[in-house]
Amino acid sequence: GAVVSQHPSRVICKSGTSVKIECRSLDFQATTMFWYRQFPKQSLMLMATSNEGSKATYEQGVEKDKFLINHASLTLSTLTVTSAHPEDSSFYICSAQTPSGTPDTQYFGPGTRLTVL
Amino acid sequence: QKEVEQDPGPLSVPEGAIVSLNCTYSNSAFQYFMWYRQYSRKGPELLMYTYSSGNKEDGRFTAQVDKSSKYISLFIRDSQPSDSATYLCAMRAGAGANNLFFGTGTRLTVIP
């Protein structure tokens, strides 16, 4: 199957700093990429949907100025958590989808665990 | 009410047992029903998906969807220790809808 990578896999930062997470589709072009957040013992929750070359669409309750998403190419999307605070500590997972749009063409990355001290 | 409800477990079974995992949902617009397996510190991996109601079988795995009851199931036959993982159900509406709604996941341990 297709491979989606995320970098870094784990990051620890101080409160108030910004953190950038990269999501790459390694062997296919992803027209759409998604960013999810998973708190302990909770569901994965969609944060935003991004299409290459256009602005991301954010889910209700997700601050677009705090979670900056850039989808610069068909293989790369970045999520920047600006001015991170301890409540932003979570597991962030991206997924990438090919143009066909069926469920078996949405591939998930391994996730990034963010800890804000 | 959550869109998707899933018992988080944990669930422990002996090797060889039949495992039944379930989810309920509230949104009648859901048409695609997925089961993902997630190992610790990894992203979800799609096991199988079903469109609308019915059954789907893939090796030791069988997915069932009952849209009238808004209830889906995943059965694992002859469970193996390597099946130990967290299993997440997910759903989405039809064509053009990309947003997946996930259950919390059920943690399964298969004991040798």
CSV table of C-alpha atoms in Angstrom, one decimal:
chain,number,residue,atom,x,y,z
A,1,GLY,CA,0.0,0.0,0.0
A,2,ALA,CA,0.9,3.7,-0.2
A,3,VAL,CA,3.1,5.2,2.4
A,4,VAL,CA,2.6,8.4,4.3
A,5,SER,CA,5.4,9.7,6.6
A,6,GLN,CA,5.3,12.2,9.3
A,7,HIS,CA,8.2,14.2,10.9
A,8,PRO,CA,9.0,14.4,13.7
A,9,SER,CA,7.5,11.4,15.4
A,10,ARG,CA,7.8,13.0,18.8
A,11,VAL,CA,8.4,16.5,19.9
A,12,ILE,CA,8.7,18.2,23.2
A,13,CYS,CA,8.6,21.9,23.4
A,14,LYS,CA,8.2,24.8,25.8
A,15,SER,CA,5.0,26.7,26.2
A,16,GLY,CA,4.8,29.6,23.8
A,17,THR,CA,7.0,28.1,21.1
A,18,SER,CA,5.9,27.0,17.6
A,19,VAL,CA,6.1,23.5,16.3
A,20,LYS,CA,6.0,22.4,12.7
A,21,ILE,CA,4.9,18.9,11.7
A,22,GLU,CA,5.4,17.6,8.2
A,23,CYS,CA,3.3,15.1,6.4
A,24,ARG,CA,4.5,13.5,3.1
A,25,SER,CA,3.0,11.0,0.7
A,26,LEU,CA,6.0,9.1,-0.4
A,27,ASP,CA,4.9,7.2,-3.5
A,28,PHE,CA,1.7,8.9,-4.7
A,29,GLN,CA,0.3,12.3,-5.2
A,30,ALA,CA,-2.3,13.4,-2.7
A,31,THR,CA,-4.8,15.9,-3.9
A,32,THR,CA,-6.2,16.1,-0.4
A,33,MET,CA,-4.6,15.8,3.0
A,34,PHE,CA,-6.2,15.7,6.4
A,35,TRP,CA,-5.0,16.6,9.9
A,36,TYR,CA,-6.4,14.8,12.9
A,37,ARG,CA,-5.8,15.1,16.6
A,38,GLN,CA,-6.2,12.3,19.1
A,39,PHE,CA,-6.4,13.0,22.8
A,40,PRO,CA,-5.9,10.0,25.2
A,41,LYS,CA,-8.8,7.6,25.2
A,42,GLN,CA,-10.7,9.8,22.7
A,43,SER,CA,-11.5,9.4,19.0
A,44,LEU,CA,-9.4,10.8,16.2
A,45,MET,CA,-11.0,14.2,15.5
A,46,LEU,CA,-10.6,15.9,12.1
A,47,MET,CA,-9.0,19.3,12.5
A,48,ALA,CA,-8.7,20.5,8.9
A,49,THR,CA,-8.8,19.4,5.3
A,50,SER,CA,-6.3,20.8,2.9
A,51,ASN,CA,-6.1,20.7,-0.9
A,52,GLU,CA,-2.9,21.4,-2.7
A,53,GLY,CA,-2.6,25.1,-3.6
A,54,SER,CA,-5.6,26.3,-1.7
A,55,LYS,CA,-6.5,27.4,1.8
A,56,ALA,CA,-7.3,24.7,4.3
A,57,THR,CA,-10.8,24.1,5.6
A,58,TYR,CA,-11.0,24.0,9.3
A,59,GLU,CA,-13.5,22.1,11.4
A,60,GLN,CA,-15.6,24.0,13.9
A,61,GLY,CA,-13.8,24.9,17.0
A,62,VAL,CA,-10.3,24.6,15.5
A,63,GLU,CA,-8.5,28.0,15.5
A,64,LYS,CA,-7.0,28.6,12.0
A,65,ASP,CA,-4.6,31.2,13.3
A,66,LYS,CA,-3.2,28.8,15.8
A,67,PHE,CA,-3.0,25.7,13.6
A,68,LEU,CA,-1.4,26.9,10.4
A,69,ILE,CA,-1.7,24.4,7.5
A,70,ASN,CA,0.3,24.7,4.3
A,71,HIS,CA,-0.2,22.3,1.4
A,72,ALA,CA,2.5,23.4,-0.9
A,73,SER,CA,2.7,20.4,-3.1
A,74,LEU,CA,0.9,17.2,-4.0
A,75,THR,CA,3.2,15.3,-1.6
A,76,LEU,CA,3.7,17.6,1.3
A,77,SER,CA,1.5,19.3,3.9
A,78,THR,CA,2.7,21.0,7.1
A,79,LEU,CA,0.9,21.8,10.3
A,80,THR,CA,2.4,24.5,12.5
A,81,VAL,CA,1.1,24.8,16.0
A,82,THR,CA,1.8,28.4,16.9
A,83,SER,CA,2.4,29.5,20.5
A,84,ALA,CA,1.8,26.0,21.8
A,85,HIS,CA,0.4,25.5,25.3
A,86,PRO,CA,0.1,22.4,27.4
A,87,GLU,CA,-3.5,21.8,26.3
A,88,ASP,CA,-2.2,21.4,22.7
A,89,SER,CA,-0.3,18.3,23.8
A,90,SER,CA,-1.8,15.5,21.8
A,91,PHE,CA,-1.2,12.9,19.0
A,92,TYR,CA,-1.4,14.6,15.6
A,93,ILE,CA,-2.0,12.3,12.6
A,94,CYS,CA,-2.2,13.2,9.0
A,95,SER,CA,-3.7,11.3,6.2
A,96,ALA,CA,-3.4,11.7,2.4
A,97,GLN,CA,-5.9,10.8,-0.2
A,98,THR,CA,-5.6,10.0,-3.9
A,99,PRO,CA,-8.1,11.5,-6.3
A,100,SER,CA,-10.3,8.5,-6.5
A,101,GLY,CA,-11.7,9.3,-3.0
A,102,THR,CA,-12.7,5.9,-1.9
A,103,PRO,CA,-11.9,4.9,1.7
A,104,ASP,CA,-9.1,2.5,0.6
A,105,THR,CA,-7.2,5.4,-0.9
A,106,GLN,CA,-6.9,7.4,2.2
A,107,TYR,CA,-3.6,6.6,4.0
A,108,PHE,CA,-2.6,7.6,7.4
A,109,GLY,CA,0.8,8.7,8.7
A,110,PRO,CA,2.3,7.2,11.8
A,111,GLY,CA,1.5,10.3,13.9
A,112,THR,CA,3.4,12.9,15.8
A,113,ARG,CA,3.2,13.0,19.6
A,114,LEU,CA,3.5,16.6,20.8
A,115,THR,CA,4.2,17.4,24.4
A,116,VAL,CA,4.1,21.0,25.5
A,117,LEU,CA,5.8,21.7,28.8
B,1,GLN,CA,-24.5,12.5,21.6
B,2,LYS,CA,-21.3,11.4,19.8
B,3,GLU,CA,-21.6,10.6,16.1
B,4,VAL,CA,-20.0,7.2,16.7
B,5,GLU,CA,-20.0,5.2,19.8
B,6,GLN,CA,-17.5,2.3,20.4
B,7,ASP,CA,-16.7,0.4,23.6
B,8,PRO,CA,-13.1,1.2,24.4
B,9,GLY,CA,-12.6,-2.2,26.2
B,10,PRO,CA,-10.0,-3.4,26.9
B,11,LEU,CA,-10.9,-6.8,25.5
B,12,SER,CA,-8.7,-9.9,26.2
B,13,VAL,CA,-9.3,-13.2,24.5
B,14,PRO,CA,-7.4,-16.5,24.3
B,15,GLU,CA,-5.7,-17.3,21.0
B,16,GLY,CA,-8.1,-19.0,18.6
B,17,ALA,CA,-11.2,-17.2,20.0
B,18,ILE,CA,-13.7,-15.4,17.8
B,19,VAL,CA,-13.6,-11.7,18.5
B,20,SER,CA,-16.6,-9.4,18.0
B,21,LEU,CA,-16.1,-5.6,17.9
B,22,ASN,CA,-19.0,-3.2,17.5
B,23,CYS,CA,-19.9,0.4,16.9
B,24,THR,CA,-23.2,2.3,16.8
B,25,TYR,CA,-23.8,5.6,15.1
B,26,SER,CA,-26.4,8.3,14.9
B,27,ASN,CA,-26.0,9.9,11.5
B,28,SER,CA,-28.2,8.2,8.9
B,29,ALA,CA,-26.1,9.9,6.1
B,30,PHE,CA,-23.2,7.6,6.7
B,31,GLN,CA,-22.7,5.3,3.8
B,32,TYR,CA,-19.1,4.1,4.1
B,33,PHE,CA,-18.1,2.0,7.1
B,34,MET,CA,-14.5,1.3,7.8
B,35,TRP,CA,-12.5,-0.7,10.3
B,36,TYR,CA,-8.9,0.4,11.0
B,37,ARG,CA,-6.2,-1.4,13.1
B,38,GLN,CA,-3.8,0.8,15.0
B,39,TYR,CA,-0.7,-0.5,16.7
B,40,SER,CA,0.9,1.5,19.5
B,41,ARG,CA,2.5,4.7,18.3
B,42,LYS,CA,1.4,4.0,14.7
B,43,GLY,CA,-1.2,5.5,12.5
B,44,PRO,CA,-4.4,3.7,11.6
B,45,GLU,CA,-4.2,1.0,8.9
B,46,LEU,CA,-7.4,0.3,6.9
B,47,LEU,CA,-8.5,-3.4,7.4
B,48,MET,CA,-11.6,-3.3,5.3
B,49,TYR,CA,-14.6,-1.1,4.3
B,50,THR,CA,-18.2,-1.6,3.4
B,51,TYR,CA,-20.5,0.5,1.4
B,52,SER,CA,-24.0,0.6,2.7
B,53,SER,CA,-25.5,-2.4,4.4
B,54,GLY,CA,-24.4,-6.0,4.2
B,55,ASN,CA,-21.5,-8.3,4.9
B,56,LYS,CA,-17.9,-8.4,3.7
B,57,GLU,CA,-15.4,-11.1,4.3
B,58,ASP,CA,-11.6,-10.9,4.0
B,59,GLY,CA,-9.8,-13.9,5.3
B,60,ARG,CA,-10.3,-14.2,9.0
B,61,PHE,CA,-12.1,-10.8,9.1
B,62,THR,CA,-15.8,-10.2,8.5
B,63,ALA,CA,-17.5,-6.8,8.6
B,64,GLN,CA,-21.2,-6.4,9.0
B,65,VAL,CA,-23.3,-3.3,8.6
B,66,ASP,CA,-26.9,-3.0,9.6
B,67,LYS,CA,-28.0,0.5,8.6
B,68,SER,CA,-31.6,0.0,10.0
B,69,SER,CA,-30.1,-0.4,13.4
B,70,LYS,CA,-27.2,1.9,12.9
B,71,TYR,CA,-24.9,-0.8,14.0
B,72,ILE,CA,-21.7,-2.2,12.6
B,73,SER,CA,-19.5,-5.2,13.6
B,74,LEU,CA,-16.2,-6.6,12.9
B,75,PHE,CA,-15.6,-10.3,13.6
B,76,ILE,CA,-12.1,-11.9,13.8
B,77,ARG,CA,-12.0,-15.6,13.5
B,78,ASP,CA,-9.2,-17.8,14.9
B,79,SER,CA,-7.7,-14.8,16.6
B,80,GLN,CA,-3.9,-14.6,16.8
B,81,PRO,CA,-1.5,-12.7,19.2
B,82,SER,CA,-0.5,-10.6,16.2
B,83,ASP,CA,-4.1,-9.3,16.1
B,84,SER,CA,-3.5,-7.5,19.4
B,85,ALA,CA,-4.0,-3.8,18.6
B,86,THR,CA,-6.6,-1.1,18.9
B,87,TYR,CA,-9.4,-1.4,16.4
B,88,LEU,CA,-11.2,1.7,15.3
B,89,CYS,CA,-14.4,2.0,13.4
B,90,ALA,CA,-14.9,5.0,11.2
B,91,MET,CA,-17.7,6.3,9.0
B,92,ARG,CA,-18.3,8.8,6.4
B,93,ALA,CA,-21.1,10.1,4.2
B,94,GLY,CA,-21.2,9.4,0.5
B,95,ALA,CA,-19.4,10.7,-2.6
B,96,GLY,CA,-17.6,14.0,-2.0
B,97,ALA,CA,-17.6,13.7,1.8
B,98,ASN,CA,-14.1,13.1,3.0
B,99,ASN,CA,-14.5,13.6,6.8
B,100,LEU,CA,-14.2,10.4,8.7
B,101,PHE,CA,-15.9,10.1,12.0
B,102,PHE,CA,-14.1,7.7,14.3
B,103,GLY,CA,-15.0,5.7,17.3
B,104,THR,CA,-12.7,5.8,20.3
B,105,GLY,CA,-11.2,2.4,19.4
B,106,THR,CA,-11.3,-0.9,21.2
B,107,ARG,CA,-8.1,-2.2,22.6
B,108,LEU,CA,-7.8,-6.0,21.9
B,109,THR,CA,-5.3,-8.4,23.4
B,110,VAL,CA,-5.1,-12.0,22.2
B,111,ILE,CA,-3.4,-14.1,24.8
B,112,PRO,CA,-1.2,-17.0,23.5
